[in-house]
mmCIF file of C-alpha atoms in Angstrom:
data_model
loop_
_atom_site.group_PDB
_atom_site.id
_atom_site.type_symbol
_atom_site.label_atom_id
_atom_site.label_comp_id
_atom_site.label_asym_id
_atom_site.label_seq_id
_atom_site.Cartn_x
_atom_site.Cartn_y
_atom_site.Cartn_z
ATOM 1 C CA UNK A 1249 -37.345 -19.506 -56.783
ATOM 2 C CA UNK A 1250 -38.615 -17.069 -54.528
ATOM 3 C CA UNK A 1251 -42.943 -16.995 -55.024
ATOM 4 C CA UNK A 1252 -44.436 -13.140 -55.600
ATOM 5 C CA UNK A 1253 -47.573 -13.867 -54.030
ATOM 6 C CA UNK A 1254 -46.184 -15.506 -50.828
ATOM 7 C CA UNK A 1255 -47.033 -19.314 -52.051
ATOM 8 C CA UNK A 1256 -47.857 -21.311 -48.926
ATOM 9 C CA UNK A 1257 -46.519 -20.518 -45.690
ATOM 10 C CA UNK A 1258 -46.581 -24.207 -44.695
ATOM 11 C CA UNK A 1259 -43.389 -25.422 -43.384
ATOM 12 C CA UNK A 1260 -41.642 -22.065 -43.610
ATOM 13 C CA UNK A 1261 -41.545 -21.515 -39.950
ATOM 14 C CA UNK A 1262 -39.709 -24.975 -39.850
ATOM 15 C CA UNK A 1263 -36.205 -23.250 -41.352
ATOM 16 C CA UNK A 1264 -34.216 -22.001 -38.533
ATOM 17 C CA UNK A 1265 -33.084 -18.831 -40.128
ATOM 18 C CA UNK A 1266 -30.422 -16.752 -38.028
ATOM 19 C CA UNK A 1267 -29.839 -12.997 -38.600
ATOM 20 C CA UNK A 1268 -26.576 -11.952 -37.429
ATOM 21 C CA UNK A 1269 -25.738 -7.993 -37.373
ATOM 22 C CA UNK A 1270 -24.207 -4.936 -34.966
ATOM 23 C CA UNK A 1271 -21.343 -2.941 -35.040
ATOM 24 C CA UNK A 1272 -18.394 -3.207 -36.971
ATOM 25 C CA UNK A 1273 -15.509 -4.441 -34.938
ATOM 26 C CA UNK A 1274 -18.374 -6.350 -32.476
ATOM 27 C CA UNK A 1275 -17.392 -10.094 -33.492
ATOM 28 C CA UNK A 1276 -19.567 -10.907 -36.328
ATOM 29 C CA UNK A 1277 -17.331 -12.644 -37.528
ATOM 30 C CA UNK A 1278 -16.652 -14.801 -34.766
ATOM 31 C CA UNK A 1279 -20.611 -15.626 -34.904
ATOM 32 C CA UNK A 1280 -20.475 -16.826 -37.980
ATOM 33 C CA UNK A 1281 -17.543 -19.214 -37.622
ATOM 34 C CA UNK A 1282 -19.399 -20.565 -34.126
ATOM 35 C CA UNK A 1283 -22.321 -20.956 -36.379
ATOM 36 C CA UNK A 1284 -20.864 -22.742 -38.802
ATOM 37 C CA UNK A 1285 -19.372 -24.508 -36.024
ATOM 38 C CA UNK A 1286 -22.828 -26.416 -35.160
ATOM 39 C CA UNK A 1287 -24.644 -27.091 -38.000
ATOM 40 C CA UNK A 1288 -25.464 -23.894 -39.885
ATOM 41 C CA UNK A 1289 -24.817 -22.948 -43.509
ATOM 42 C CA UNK A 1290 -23.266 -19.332 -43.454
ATOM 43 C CA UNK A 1291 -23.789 -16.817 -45.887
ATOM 44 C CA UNK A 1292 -21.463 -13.627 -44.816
ATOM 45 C CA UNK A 1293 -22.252 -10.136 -45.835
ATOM 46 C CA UNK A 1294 -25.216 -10.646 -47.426
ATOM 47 C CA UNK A 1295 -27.234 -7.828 -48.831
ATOM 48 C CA UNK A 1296 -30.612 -6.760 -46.891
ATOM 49 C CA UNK A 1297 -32.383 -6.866 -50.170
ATOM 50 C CA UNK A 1298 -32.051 -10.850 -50.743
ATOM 51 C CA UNK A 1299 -32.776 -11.716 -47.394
ATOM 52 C CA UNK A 1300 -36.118 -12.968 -48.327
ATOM 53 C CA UNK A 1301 -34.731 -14.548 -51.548
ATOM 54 C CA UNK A 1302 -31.979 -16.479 -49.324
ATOM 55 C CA UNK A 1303 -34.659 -17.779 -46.956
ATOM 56 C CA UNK A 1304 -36.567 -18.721 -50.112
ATOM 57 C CA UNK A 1305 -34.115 -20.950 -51.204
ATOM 58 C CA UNK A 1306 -32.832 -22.296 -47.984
ATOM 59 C CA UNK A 1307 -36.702 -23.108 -47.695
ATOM 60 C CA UNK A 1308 -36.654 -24.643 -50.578
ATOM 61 C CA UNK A 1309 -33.184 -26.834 -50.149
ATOM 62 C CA UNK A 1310 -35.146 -28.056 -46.921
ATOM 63 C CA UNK A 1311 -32.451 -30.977 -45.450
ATOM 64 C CA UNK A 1312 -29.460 -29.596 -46.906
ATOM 65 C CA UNK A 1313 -29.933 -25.473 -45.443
ATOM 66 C CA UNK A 1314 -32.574 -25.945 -43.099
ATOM 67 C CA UNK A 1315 -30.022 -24.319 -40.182
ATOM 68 C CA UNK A 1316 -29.180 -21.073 -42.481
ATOM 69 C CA UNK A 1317 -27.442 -17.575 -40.761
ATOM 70 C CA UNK A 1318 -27.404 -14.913 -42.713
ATOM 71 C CA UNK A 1319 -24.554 -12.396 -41.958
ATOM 72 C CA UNK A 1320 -25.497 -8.394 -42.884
ATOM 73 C CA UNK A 1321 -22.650 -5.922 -42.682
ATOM 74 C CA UNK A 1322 -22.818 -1.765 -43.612
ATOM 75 C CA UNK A 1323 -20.104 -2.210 -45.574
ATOM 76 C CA UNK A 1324 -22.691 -3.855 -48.267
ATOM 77 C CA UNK A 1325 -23.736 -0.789 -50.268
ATOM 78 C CA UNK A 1326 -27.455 -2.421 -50.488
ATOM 79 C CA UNK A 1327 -27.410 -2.278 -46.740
ATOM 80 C CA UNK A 1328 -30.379 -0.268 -45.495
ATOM 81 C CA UNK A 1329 -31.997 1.511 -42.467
ATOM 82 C CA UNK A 1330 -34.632 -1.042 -42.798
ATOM 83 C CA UNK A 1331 -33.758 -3.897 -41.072
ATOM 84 C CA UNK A 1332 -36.376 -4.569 -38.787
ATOM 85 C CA UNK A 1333 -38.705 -4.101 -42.008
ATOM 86 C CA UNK A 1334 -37.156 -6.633 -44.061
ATOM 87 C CA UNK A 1335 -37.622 -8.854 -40.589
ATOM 88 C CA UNK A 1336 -41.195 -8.476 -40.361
ATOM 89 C CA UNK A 1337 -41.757 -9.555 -44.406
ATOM 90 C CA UNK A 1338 -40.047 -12.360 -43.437
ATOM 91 C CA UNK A 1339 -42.462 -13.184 -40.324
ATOM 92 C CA UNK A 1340 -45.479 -12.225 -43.096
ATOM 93 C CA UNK A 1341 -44.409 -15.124 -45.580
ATOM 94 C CA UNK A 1342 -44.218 -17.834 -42.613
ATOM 95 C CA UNK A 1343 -40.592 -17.593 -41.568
ATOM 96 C CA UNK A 1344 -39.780 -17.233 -37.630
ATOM 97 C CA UNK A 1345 -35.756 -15.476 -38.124
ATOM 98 C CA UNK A 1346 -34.330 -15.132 -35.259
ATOM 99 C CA UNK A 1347 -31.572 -11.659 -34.768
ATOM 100 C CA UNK A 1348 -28.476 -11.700 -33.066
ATOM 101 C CA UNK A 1349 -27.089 -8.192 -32.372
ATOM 102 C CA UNK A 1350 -23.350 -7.869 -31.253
ATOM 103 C CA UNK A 1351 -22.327 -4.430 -29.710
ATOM 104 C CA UNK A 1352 -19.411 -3.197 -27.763
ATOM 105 C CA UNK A 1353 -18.607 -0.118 -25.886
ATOM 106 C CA UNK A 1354 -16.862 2.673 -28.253
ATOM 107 C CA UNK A 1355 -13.778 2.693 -26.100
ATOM 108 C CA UNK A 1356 -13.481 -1.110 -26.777
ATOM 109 C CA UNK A 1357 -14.459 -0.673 -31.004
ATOM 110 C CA UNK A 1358 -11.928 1.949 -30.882
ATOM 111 C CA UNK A 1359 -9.018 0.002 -29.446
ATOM 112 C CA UNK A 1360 -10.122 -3.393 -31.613
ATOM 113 C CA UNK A 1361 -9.849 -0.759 -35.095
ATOM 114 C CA UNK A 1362 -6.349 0.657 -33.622
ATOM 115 C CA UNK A 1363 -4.739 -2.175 -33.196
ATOM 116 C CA UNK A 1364 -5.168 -3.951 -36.748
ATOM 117 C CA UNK A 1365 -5.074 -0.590 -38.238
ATOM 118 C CA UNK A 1366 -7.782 -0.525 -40.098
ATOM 119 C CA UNK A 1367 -10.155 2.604 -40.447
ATOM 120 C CA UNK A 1368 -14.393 2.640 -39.742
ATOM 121 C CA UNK A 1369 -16.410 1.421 -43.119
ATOM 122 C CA UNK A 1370 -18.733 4.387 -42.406
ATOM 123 C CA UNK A 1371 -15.343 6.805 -41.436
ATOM 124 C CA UNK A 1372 -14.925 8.466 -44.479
ATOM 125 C CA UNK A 1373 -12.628 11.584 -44.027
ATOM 126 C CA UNK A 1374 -13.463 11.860 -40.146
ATOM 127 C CA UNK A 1375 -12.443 9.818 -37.030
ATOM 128 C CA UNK A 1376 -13.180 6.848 -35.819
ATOM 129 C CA UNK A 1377 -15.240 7.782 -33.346
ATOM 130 C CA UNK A 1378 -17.526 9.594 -36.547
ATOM 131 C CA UNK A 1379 -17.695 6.389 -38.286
ATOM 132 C CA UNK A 1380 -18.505 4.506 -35.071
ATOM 133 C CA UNK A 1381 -21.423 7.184 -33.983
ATOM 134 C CA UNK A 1382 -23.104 6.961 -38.025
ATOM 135 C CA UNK A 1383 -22.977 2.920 -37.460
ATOM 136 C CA UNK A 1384 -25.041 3.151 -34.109
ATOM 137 C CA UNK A 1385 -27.587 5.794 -35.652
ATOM 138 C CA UNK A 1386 -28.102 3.618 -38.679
ATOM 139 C CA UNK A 1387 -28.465 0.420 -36.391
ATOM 140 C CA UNK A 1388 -30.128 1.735 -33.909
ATOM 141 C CA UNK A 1389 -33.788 0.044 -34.374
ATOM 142 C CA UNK A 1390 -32.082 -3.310 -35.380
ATOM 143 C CA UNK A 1391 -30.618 -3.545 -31.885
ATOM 144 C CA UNK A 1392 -33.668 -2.444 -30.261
ATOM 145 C CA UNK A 1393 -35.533 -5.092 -31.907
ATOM 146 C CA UNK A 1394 -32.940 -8.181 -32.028
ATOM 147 C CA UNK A 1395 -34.040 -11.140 -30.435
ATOM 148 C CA UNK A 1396 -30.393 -11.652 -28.982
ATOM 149 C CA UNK A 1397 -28.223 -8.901 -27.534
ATOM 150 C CA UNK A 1398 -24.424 -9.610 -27.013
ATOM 151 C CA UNK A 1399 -22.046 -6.986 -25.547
ATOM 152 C CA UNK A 1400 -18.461 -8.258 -26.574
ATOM 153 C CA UNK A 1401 -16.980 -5.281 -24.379
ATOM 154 C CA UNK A 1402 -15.544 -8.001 -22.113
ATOM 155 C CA UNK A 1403 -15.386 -10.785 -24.131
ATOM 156 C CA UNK A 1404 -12.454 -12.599 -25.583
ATOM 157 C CA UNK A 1405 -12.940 -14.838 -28.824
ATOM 158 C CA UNK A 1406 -13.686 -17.688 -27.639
ATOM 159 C CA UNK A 1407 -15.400 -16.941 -24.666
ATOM 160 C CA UNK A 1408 -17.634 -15.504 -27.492
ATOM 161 C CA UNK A 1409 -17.625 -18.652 -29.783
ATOM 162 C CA UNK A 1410 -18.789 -20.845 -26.871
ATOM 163 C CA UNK A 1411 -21.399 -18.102 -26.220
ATOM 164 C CA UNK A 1412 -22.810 -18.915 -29.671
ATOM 165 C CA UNK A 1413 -22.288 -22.552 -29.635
ATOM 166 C CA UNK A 1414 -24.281 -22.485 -26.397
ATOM 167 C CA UNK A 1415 -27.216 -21.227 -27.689
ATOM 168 C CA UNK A 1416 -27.556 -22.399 -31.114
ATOM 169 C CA UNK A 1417 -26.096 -25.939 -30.549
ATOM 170 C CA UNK A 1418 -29.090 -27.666 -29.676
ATOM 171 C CA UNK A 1419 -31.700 -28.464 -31.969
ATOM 172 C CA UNK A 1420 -34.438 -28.016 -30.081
ATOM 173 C CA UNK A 1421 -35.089 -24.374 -29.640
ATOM 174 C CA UNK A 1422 -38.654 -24.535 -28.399
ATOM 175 C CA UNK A 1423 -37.124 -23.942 -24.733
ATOM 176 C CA UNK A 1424 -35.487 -21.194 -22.898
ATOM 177 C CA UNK A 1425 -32.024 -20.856 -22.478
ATOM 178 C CA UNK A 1426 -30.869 -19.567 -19.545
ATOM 179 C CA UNK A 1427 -27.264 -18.013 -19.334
ATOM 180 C CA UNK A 1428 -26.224 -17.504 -15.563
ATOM 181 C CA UNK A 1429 -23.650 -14.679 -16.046
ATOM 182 C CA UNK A 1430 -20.857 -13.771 -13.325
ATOM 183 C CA UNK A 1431 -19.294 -10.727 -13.332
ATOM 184 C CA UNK A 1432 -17.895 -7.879 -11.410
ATOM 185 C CA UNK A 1433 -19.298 -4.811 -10.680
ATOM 186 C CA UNK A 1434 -16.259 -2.710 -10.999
ATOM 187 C CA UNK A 1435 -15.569 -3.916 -14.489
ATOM 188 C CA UNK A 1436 -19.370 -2.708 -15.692
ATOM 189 C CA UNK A 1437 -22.844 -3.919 -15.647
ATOM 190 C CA UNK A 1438 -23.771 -6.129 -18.523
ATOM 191 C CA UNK A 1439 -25.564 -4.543 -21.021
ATOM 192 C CA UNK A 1440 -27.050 -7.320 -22.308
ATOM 193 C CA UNK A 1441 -28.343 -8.721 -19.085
ATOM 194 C CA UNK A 1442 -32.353 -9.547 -18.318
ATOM 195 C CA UNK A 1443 -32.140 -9.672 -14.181
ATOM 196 C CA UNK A 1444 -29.422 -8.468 -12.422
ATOM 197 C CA UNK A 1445 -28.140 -9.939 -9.018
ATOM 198 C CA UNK A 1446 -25.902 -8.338 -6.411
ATOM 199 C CA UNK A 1447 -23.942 -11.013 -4.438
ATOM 200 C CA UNK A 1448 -22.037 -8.042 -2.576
ATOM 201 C CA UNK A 1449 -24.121 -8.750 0.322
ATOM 202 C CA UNK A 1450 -21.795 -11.857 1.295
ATOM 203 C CA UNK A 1451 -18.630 -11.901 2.855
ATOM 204 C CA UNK A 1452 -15.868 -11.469 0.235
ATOM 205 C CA UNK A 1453 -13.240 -14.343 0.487
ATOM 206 C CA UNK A 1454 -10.904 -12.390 -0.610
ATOM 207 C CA UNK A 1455 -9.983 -10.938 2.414
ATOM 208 C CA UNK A 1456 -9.286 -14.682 3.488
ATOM 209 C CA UNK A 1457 -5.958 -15.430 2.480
ATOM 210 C CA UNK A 1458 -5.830 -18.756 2.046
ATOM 211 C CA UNK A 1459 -9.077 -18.228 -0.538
ATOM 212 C CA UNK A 1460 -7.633 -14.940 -1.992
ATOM 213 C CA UNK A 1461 -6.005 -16.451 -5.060
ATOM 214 C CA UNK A 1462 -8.638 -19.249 -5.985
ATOM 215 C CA UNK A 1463 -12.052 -18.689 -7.589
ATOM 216 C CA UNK A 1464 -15.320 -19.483 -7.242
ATOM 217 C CA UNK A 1465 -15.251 -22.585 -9.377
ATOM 218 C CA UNK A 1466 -12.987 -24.175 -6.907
ATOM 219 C CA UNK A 1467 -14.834 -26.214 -3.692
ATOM 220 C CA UNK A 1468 -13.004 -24.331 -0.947
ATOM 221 C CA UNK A 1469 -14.268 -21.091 -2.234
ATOM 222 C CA UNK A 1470 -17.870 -22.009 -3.297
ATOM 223 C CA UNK A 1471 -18.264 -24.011 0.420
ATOM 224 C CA UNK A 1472 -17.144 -20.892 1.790
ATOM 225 C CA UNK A 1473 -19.682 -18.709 0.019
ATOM 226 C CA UNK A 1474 -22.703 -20.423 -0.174
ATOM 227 C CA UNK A 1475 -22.179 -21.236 3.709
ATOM 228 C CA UNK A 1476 -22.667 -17.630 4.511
ATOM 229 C CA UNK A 1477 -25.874 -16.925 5.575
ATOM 230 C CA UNK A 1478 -28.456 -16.070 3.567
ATOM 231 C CA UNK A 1479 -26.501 -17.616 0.250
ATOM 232 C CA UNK A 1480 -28.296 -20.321 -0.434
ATOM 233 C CA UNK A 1481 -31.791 -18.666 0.143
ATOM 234 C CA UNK A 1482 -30.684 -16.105 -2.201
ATOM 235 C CA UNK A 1483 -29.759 -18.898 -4.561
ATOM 236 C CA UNK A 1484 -33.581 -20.687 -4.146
ATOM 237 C CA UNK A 1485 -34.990 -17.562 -4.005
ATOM 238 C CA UNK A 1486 -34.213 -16.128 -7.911
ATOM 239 C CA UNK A 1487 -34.213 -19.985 -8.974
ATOM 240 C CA UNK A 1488 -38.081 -20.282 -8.175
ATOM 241 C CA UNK A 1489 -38.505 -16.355 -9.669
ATOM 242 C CA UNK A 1490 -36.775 -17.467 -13.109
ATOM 243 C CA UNK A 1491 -38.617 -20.841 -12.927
ATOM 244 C CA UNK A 1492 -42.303 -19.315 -12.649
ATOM 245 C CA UNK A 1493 -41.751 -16.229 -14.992
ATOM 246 C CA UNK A 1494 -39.235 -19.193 -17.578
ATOM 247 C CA UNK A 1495 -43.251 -19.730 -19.223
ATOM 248 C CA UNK A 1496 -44.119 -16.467 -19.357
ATOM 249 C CA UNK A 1497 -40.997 -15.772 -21.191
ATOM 250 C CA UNK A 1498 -41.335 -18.252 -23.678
ATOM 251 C CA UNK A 1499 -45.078 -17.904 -24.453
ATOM 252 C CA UNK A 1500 -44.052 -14.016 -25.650
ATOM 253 C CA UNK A 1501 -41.476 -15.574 -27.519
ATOM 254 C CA UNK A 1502 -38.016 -14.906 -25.813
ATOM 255 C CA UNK A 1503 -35.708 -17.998 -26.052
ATOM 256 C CA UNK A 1504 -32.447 -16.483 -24.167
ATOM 257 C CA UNK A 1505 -32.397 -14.945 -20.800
ATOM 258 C CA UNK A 1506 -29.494 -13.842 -19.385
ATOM 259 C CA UNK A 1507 -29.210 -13.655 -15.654
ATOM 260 C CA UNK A 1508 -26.055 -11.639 -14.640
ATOM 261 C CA UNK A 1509 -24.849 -11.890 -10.941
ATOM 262 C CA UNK A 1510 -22.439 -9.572 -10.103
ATOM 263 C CA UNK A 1511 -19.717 -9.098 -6.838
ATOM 264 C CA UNK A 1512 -16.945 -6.794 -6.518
ATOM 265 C CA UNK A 1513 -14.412 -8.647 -9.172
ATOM 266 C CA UNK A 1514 -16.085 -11.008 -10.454
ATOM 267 C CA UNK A 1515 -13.630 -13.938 -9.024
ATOM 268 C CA UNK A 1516 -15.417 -15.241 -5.736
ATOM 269 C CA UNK A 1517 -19.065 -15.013 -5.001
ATOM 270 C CA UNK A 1518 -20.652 -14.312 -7.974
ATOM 271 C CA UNK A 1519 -18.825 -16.943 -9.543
ATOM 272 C CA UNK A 1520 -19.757 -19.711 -6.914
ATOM 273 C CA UNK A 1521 -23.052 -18.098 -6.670
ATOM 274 C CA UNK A 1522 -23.640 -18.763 -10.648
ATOM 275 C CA UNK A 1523 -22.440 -22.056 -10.443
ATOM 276 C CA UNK A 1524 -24.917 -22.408 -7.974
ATOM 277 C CA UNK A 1525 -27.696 -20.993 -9.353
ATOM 278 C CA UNK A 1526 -27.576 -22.810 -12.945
ATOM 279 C CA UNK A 1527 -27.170 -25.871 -11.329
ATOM 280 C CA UNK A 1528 -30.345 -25.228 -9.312
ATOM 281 C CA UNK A 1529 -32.191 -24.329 -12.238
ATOM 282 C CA UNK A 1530 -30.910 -27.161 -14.663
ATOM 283 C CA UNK A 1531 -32.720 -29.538 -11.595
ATOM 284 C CA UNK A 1532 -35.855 -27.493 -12.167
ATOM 285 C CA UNK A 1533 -35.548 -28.946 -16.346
ATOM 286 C CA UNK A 1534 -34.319 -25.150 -17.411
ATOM 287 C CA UNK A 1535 -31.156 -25.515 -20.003
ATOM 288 C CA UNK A 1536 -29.124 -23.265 -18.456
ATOM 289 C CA UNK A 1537 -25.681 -23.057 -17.925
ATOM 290 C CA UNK A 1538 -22.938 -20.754 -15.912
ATOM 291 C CA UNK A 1539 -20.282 -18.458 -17.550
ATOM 292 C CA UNK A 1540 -17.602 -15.943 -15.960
ATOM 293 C CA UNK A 1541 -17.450 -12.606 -18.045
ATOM 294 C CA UNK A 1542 -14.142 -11.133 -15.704
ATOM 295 C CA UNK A 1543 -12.739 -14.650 -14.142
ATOM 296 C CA UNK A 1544 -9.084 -14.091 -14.717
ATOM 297 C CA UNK A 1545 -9.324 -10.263 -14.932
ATOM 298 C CA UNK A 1546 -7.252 -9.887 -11.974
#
């Protein structure tokens, strides 16, 4: 079904075709079921070599696989280094794919192998960490070049799902999507974050007892943070920064931007300080919307 000499481009870019790959042990998986979750028609470990084909034909269905991910795992023996190659020949016969890239930190892949007992696809006769190291090398361009970059280090399963859901949900994907990310500094900076914001200039209410064991979601809390001074400056300060460079963003073609603001845990201000924020910013017509990497950590 699939046209040798490209055929007409028109309407091709009009298939929202999602390519979903990274590590083993990252939570492809769990993509592909939020996927399927809103709308899309899955196809799991499919070889690199009828990626084209498979956009052909979801093309070609039009109504019935016009939302088609495509899932690629190095477990497929016709997996190859080329990736971001077979990417661009989509882009050349009119297609506009879009790559989701899910990574964790080795420690993390490690423990996630260990505890179902299962060995590395890329292992062979040496360690885990070996078949973990050959994955990254082979990947390595792919993630450079994905559109979307999710570290799962600190993510649970659904916290993941509604990730996904979040930014494939809505049809319209002409806009930005803005992801307002709390988290805490001593758990680890996000790796996946665009701007990074320090809310450890504030007070910490957790050295006020009767605040110590609530969160930042709660009204006590947030009232008490964003009353500090300087809060809610800092809060209209980055909302007018994402707003004007939001454009810019989206004319070179980015659709998700992930803003991560960071405080000590992860419990208080940056968590009242992101609810803050996307709230702000959803008032300036920006989708965006708040979630808490480490609430409940503690």
């Amino acid at each position: 079904m699939v046209d040798p000499d490209g055929g007409s481009q028109a309407g091709r870019n009009a298939t929202d075709l999602v390519i979903v790959t990274g590590v083993s042990g990252g939570g492809r998986s769990t993509v592909a079921r939020a996927l399927e979750n809103v709308g899309y028609y899955v196809v799991d470990n499919l070889p690199q070599a009828l990626l084209l084909d498979m956009a052909e034909l979801a093309h070609a269905a039009q109504g019935a696989a016009r939302r088609t991910a495509m899932v690629l795992d190095v477990r497929s023996h016709a997996f190859s280094t080329d990736l971001p190659g077979a990417v661009k020949s989509l882009r050349e016969r009119g297609f506009n794919p879009r790559m989701v890239f899910v990574d964790a930190d080795d420690e993390v892949l490690i423990r996630r192998f260990e505890s179902v007992r299962r060995s590395h696809p890329l292992q062979g006769a040496g360690r885990l960490s070996d078949g973990i190291a050959a994955e990254r090398k082979l990947l390595q361009e792919a993630r450079e070049q994905a559109d979307v970059l999710i570290d799962t280090s600190h993510l649970n399963v659904n916290q993941l799902r509604g990730r996904i859901e979040e930014m494939f949900g809505e049809e319209d994907t002409t806009q930005i999507r803005v992801t307002v990310l709390s988290f805490g500094f001593k758990y680890g900076l996000p790796p996946d974050a665009d701007f990074v914001l320090d809310a450890r200039f504030l007070p910490n209410p957790y050295w006020v007892p009767e605040l110590r064991e609530h969160t930042g979601r709660e009204t006590d809390v947030s009232r008490y943070v964003l009353g500090q001074r300087g809060a809610i400056t800092f809060v209209e300060t980055y909302a007018r920064l994402i707003n004007a460079t939001a454009p810019g963003f989206e004319r070179e073609g980015k659709r998700y931007l992930t803003i991560a603001v960071g405080c000590t845990g992860g419990k208080h201000r940056s968590v009242a300080i992101a609810e803050e924020l996307a709230r702000r910013l959803r008032e300036m017509r920006l989708s965006a919307s708040p979630q808490h990497r480490d609430l409940g950590r503690e």
